N, C-alpha and C. Protein backbone atom coordinates (compact mmCIF):
# COMPACT_ATOMS: atom_id res chain seq x y z
N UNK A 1 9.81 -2.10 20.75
CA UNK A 1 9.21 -3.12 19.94
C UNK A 1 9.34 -2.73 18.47
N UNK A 2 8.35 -2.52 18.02
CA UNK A 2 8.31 -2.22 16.49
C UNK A 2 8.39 -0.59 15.94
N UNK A 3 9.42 -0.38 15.07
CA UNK A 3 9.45 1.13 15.28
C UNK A 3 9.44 1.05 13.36
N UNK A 4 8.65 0.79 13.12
CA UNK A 4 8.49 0.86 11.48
C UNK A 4 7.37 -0.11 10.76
N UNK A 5 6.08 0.08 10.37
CA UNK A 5 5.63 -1.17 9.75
C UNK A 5 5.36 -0.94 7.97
N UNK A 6 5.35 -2.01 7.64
CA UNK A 6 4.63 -1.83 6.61
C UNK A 6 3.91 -2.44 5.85
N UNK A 7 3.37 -1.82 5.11
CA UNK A 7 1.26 -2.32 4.98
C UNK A 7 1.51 -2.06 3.53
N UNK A 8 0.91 -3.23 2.89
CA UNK A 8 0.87 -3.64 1.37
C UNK A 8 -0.71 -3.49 1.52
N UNK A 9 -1.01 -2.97 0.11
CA UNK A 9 -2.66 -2.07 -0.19
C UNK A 9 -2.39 -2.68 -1.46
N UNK A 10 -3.91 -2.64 -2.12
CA UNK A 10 -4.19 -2.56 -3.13
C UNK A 10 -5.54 -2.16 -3.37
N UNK A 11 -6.68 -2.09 -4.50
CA UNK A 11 -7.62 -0.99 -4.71
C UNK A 11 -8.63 -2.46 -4.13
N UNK A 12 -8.87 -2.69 -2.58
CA UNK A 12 -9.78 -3.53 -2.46
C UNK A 12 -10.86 -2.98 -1.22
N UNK A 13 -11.75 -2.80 -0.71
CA UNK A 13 -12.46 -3.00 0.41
C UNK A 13 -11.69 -3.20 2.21
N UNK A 14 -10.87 -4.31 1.23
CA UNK A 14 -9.91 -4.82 2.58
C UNK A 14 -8.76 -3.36 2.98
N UNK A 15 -8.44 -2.94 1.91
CA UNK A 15 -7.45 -2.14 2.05
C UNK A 15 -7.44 -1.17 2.98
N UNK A 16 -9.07 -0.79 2.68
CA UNK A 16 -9.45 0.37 3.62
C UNK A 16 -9.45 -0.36 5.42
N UNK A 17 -9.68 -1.36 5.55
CA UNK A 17 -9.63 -2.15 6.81
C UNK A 17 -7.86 -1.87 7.49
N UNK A 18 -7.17 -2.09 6.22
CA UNK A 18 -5.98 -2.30 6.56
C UNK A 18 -4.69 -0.97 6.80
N UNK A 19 -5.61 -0.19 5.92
CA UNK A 19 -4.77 1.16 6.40
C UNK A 19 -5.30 1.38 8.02
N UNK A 20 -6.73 1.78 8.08
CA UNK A 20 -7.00 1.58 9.42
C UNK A 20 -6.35 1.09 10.63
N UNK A 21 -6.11 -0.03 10.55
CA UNK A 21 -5.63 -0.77 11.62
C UNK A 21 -4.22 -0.51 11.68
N UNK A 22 -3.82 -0.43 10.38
CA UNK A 22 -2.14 0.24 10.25
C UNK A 22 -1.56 1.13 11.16
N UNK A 23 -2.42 2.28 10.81
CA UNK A 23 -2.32 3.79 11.72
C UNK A 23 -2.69 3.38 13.47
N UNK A 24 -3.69 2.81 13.80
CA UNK A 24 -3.69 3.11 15.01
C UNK A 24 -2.58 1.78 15.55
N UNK A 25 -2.39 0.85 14.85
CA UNK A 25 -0.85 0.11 16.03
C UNK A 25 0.11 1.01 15.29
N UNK A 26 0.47 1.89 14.82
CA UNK A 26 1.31 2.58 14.52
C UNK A 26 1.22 3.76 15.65
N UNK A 27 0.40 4.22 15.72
CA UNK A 27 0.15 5.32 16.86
C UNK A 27 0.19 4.45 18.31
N UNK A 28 -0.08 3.48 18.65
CA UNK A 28 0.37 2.67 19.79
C UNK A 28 1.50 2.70 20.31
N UNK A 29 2.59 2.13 18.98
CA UNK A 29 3.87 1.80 19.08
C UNK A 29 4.61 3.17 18.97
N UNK A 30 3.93 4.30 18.36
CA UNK A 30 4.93 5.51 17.78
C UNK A 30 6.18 5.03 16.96
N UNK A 31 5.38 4.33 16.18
CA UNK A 31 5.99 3.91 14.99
C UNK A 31 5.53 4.55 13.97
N UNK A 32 6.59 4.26 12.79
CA UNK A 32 6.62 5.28 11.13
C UNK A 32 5.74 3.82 10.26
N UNK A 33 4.99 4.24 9.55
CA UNK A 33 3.90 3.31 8.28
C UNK A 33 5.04 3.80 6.89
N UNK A 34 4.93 2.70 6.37
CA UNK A 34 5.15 2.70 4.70
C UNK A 34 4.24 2.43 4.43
N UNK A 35 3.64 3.02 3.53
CA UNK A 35 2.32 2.33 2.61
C UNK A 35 3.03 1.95 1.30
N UNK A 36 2.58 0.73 0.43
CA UNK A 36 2.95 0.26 -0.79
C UNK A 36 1.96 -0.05 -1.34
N UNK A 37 1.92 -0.50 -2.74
CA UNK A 37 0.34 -1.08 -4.02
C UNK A 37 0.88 -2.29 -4.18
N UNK A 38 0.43 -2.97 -3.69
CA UNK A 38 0.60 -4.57 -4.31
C UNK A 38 -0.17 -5.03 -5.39
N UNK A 39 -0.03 -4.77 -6.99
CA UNK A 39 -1.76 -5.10 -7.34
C UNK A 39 -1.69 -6.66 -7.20
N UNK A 40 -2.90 -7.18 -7.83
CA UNK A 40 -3.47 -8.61 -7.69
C UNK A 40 -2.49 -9.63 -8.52
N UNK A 41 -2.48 -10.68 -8.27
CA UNK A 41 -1.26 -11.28 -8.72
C UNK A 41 -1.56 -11.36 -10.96
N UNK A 42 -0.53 -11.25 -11.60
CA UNK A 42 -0.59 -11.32 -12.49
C UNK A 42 -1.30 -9.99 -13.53
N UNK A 43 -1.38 -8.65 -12.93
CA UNK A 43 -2.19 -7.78 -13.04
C UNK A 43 -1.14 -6.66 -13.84
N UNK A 44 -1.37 -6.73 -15.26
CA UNK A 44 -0.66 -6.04 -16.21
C UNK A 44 0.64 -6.67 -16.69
N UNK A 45 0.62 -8.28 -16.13
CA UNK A 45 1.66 -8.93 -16.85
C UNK A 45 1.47 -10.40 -17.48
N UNK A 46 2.70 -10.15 -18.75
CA UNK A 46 2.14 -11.51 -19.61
C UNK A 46 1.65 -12.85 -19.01
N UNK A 47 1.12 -13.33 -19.08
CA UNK A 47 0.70 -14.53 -18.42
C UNK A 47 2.06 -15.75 -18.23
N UNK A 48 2.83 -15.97 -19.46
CA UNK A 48 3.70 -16.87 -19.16
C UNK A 48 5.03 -15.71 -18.51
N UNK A 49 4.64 -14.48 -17.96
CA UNK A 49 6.26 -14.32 -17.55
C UNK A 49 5.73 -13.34 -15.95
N UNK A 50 6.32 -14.01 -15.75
CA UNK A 50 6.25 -13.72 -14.06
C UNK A 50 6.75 -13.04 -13.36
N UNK A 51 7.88 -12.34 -13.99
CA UNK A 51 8.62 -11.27 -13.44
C UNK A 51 7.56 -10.43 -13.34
N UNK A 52 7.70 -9.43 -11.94
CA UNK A 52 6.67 -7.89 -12.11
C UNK A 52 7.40 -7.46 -13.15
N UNK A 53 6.71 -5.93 -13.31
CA UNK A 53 6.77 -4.97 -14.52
C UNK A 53 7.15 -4.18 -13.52
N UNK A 54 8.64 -3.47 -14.68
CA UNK A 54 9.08 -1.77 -13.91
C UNK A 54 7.70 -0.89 -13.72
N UNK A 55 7.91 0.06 -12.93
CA UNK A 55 7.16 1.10 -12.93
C UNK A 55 6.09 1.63 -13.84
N UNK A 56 7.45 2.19 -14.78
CA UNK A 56 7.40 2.46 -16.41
C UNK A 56 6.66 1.53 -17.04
N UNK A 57 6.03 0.61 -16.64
CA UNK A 57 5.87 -0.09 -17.72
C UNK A 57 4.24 -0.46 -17.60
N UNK A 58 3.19 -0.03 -16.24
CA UNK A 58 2.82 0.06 -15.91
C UNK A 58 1.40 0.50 -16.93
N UNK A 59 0.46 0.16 -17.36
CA UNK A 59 -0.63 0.65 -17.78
C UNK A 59 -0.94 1.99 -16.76
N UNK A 60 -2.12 3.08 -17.74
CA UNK A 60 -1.94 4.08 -16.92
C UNK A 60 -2.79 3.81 -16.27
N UNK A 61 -4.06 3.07 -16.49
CA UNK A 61 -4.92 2.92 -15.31
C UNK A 61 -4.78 2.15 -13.87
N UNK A 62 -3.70 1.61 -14.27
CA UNK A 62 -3.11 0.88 -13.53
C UNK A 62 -1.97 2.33 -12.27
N UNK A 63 -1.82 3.08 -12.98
CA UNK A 63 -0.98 3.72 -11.89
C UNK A 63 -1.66 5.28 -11.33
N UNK A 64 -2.99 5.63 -12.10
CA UNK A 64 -4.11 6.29 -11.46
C UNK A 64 -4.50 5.54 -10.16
N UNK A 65 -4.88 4.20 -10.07
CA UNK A 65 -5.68 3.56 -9.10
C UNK A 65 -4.42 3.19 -7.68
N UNK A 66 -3.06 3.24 -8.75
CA UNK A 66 -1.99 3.12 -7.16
C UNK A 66 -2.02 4.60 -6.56
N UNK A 67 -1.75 5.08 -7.41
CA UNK A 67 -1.49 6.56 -6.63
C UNK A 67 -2.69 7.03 -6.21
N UNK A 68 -4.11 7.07 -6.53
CA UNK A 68 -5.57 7.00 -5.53
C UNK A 68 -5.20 6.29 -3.93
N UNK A 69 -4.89 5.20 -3.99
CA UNK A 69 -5.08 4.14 -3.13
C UNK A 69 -4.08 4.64 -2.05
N UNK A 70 -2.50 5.17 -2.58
CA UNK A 70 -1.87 5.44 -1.51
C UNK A 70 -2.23 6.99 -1.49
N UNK A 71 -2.71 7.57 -2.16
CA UNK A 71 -2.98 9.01 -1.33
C UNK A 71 -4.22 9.21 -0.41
N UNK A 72 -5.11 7.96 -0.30
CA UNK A 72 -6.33 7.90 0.73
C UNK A 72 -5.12 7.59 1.84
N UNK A 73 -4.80 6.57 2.16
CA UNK A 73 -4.19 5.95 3.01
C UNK A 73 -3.20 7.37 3.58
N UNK A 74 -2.65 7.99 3.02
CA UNK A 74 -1.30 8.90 3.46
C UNK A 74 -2.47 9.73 4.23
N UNK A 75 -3.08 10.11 3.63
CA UNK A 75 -4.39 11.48 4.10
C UNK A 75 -4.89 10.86 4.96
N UNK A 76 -5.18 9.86 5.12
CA UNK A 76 -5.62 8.91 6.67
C UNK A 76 -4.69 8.96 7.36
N UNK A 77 -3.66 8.35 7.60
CA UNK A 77 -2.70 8.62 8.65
C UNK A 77 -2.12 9.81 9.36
N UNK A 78 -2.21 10.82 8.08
CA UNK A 78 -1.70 12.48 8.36
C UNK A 78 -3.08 13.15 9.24
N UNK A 79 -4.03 12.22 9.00
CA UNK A 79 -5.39 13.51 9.46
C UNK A 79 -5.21 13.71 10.89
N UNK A 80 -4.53 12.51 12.05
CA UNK A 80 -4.94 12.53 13.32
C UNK A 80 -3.38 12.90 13.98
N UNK A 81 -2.65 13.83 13.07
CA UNK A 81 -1.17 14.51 12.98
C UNK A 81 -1.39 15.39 14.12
């Protein structure tokens, strides 16, 4: 069946629901997780331009709270290793 999923996060309540549930149909299937940061739509970009923003381009608080968000999630999945 599924031998790869992947789970879009961002710094919400839900997220924590969603890594959760990630890992254990991942451990079901013995399948591999990607975790990614989706932030909220329009979140560090100009209002009339819609393209995302590179990386780089990223406010820093903005890339403290991704890299928080996916290192809970990684440390969740690795704990039951």
């Amino acid at each position: 069946m599924y031998q790869h999923l992947l789970a879009a996060l961002d710094n919400t309540p839900l997220a924590t629901a969603t890594v959760d549930r990630a890992i254990e149909l991942a451990r079901s299937l013995n399948a591999r997780i990607t975790f990614f940061y989706s932030a909220p739509d329009g979140a560090g970009a100009a209002p009339d331009d819609p393209r995302p923003l590179p990386a780089g381009d990223l406010p820093q608080d903005a890339c403290g709270a991704m890299h928080a968000v996916l290192a809970k999630a990684v440390s969740a999945a690795q704990a039951g290793c």
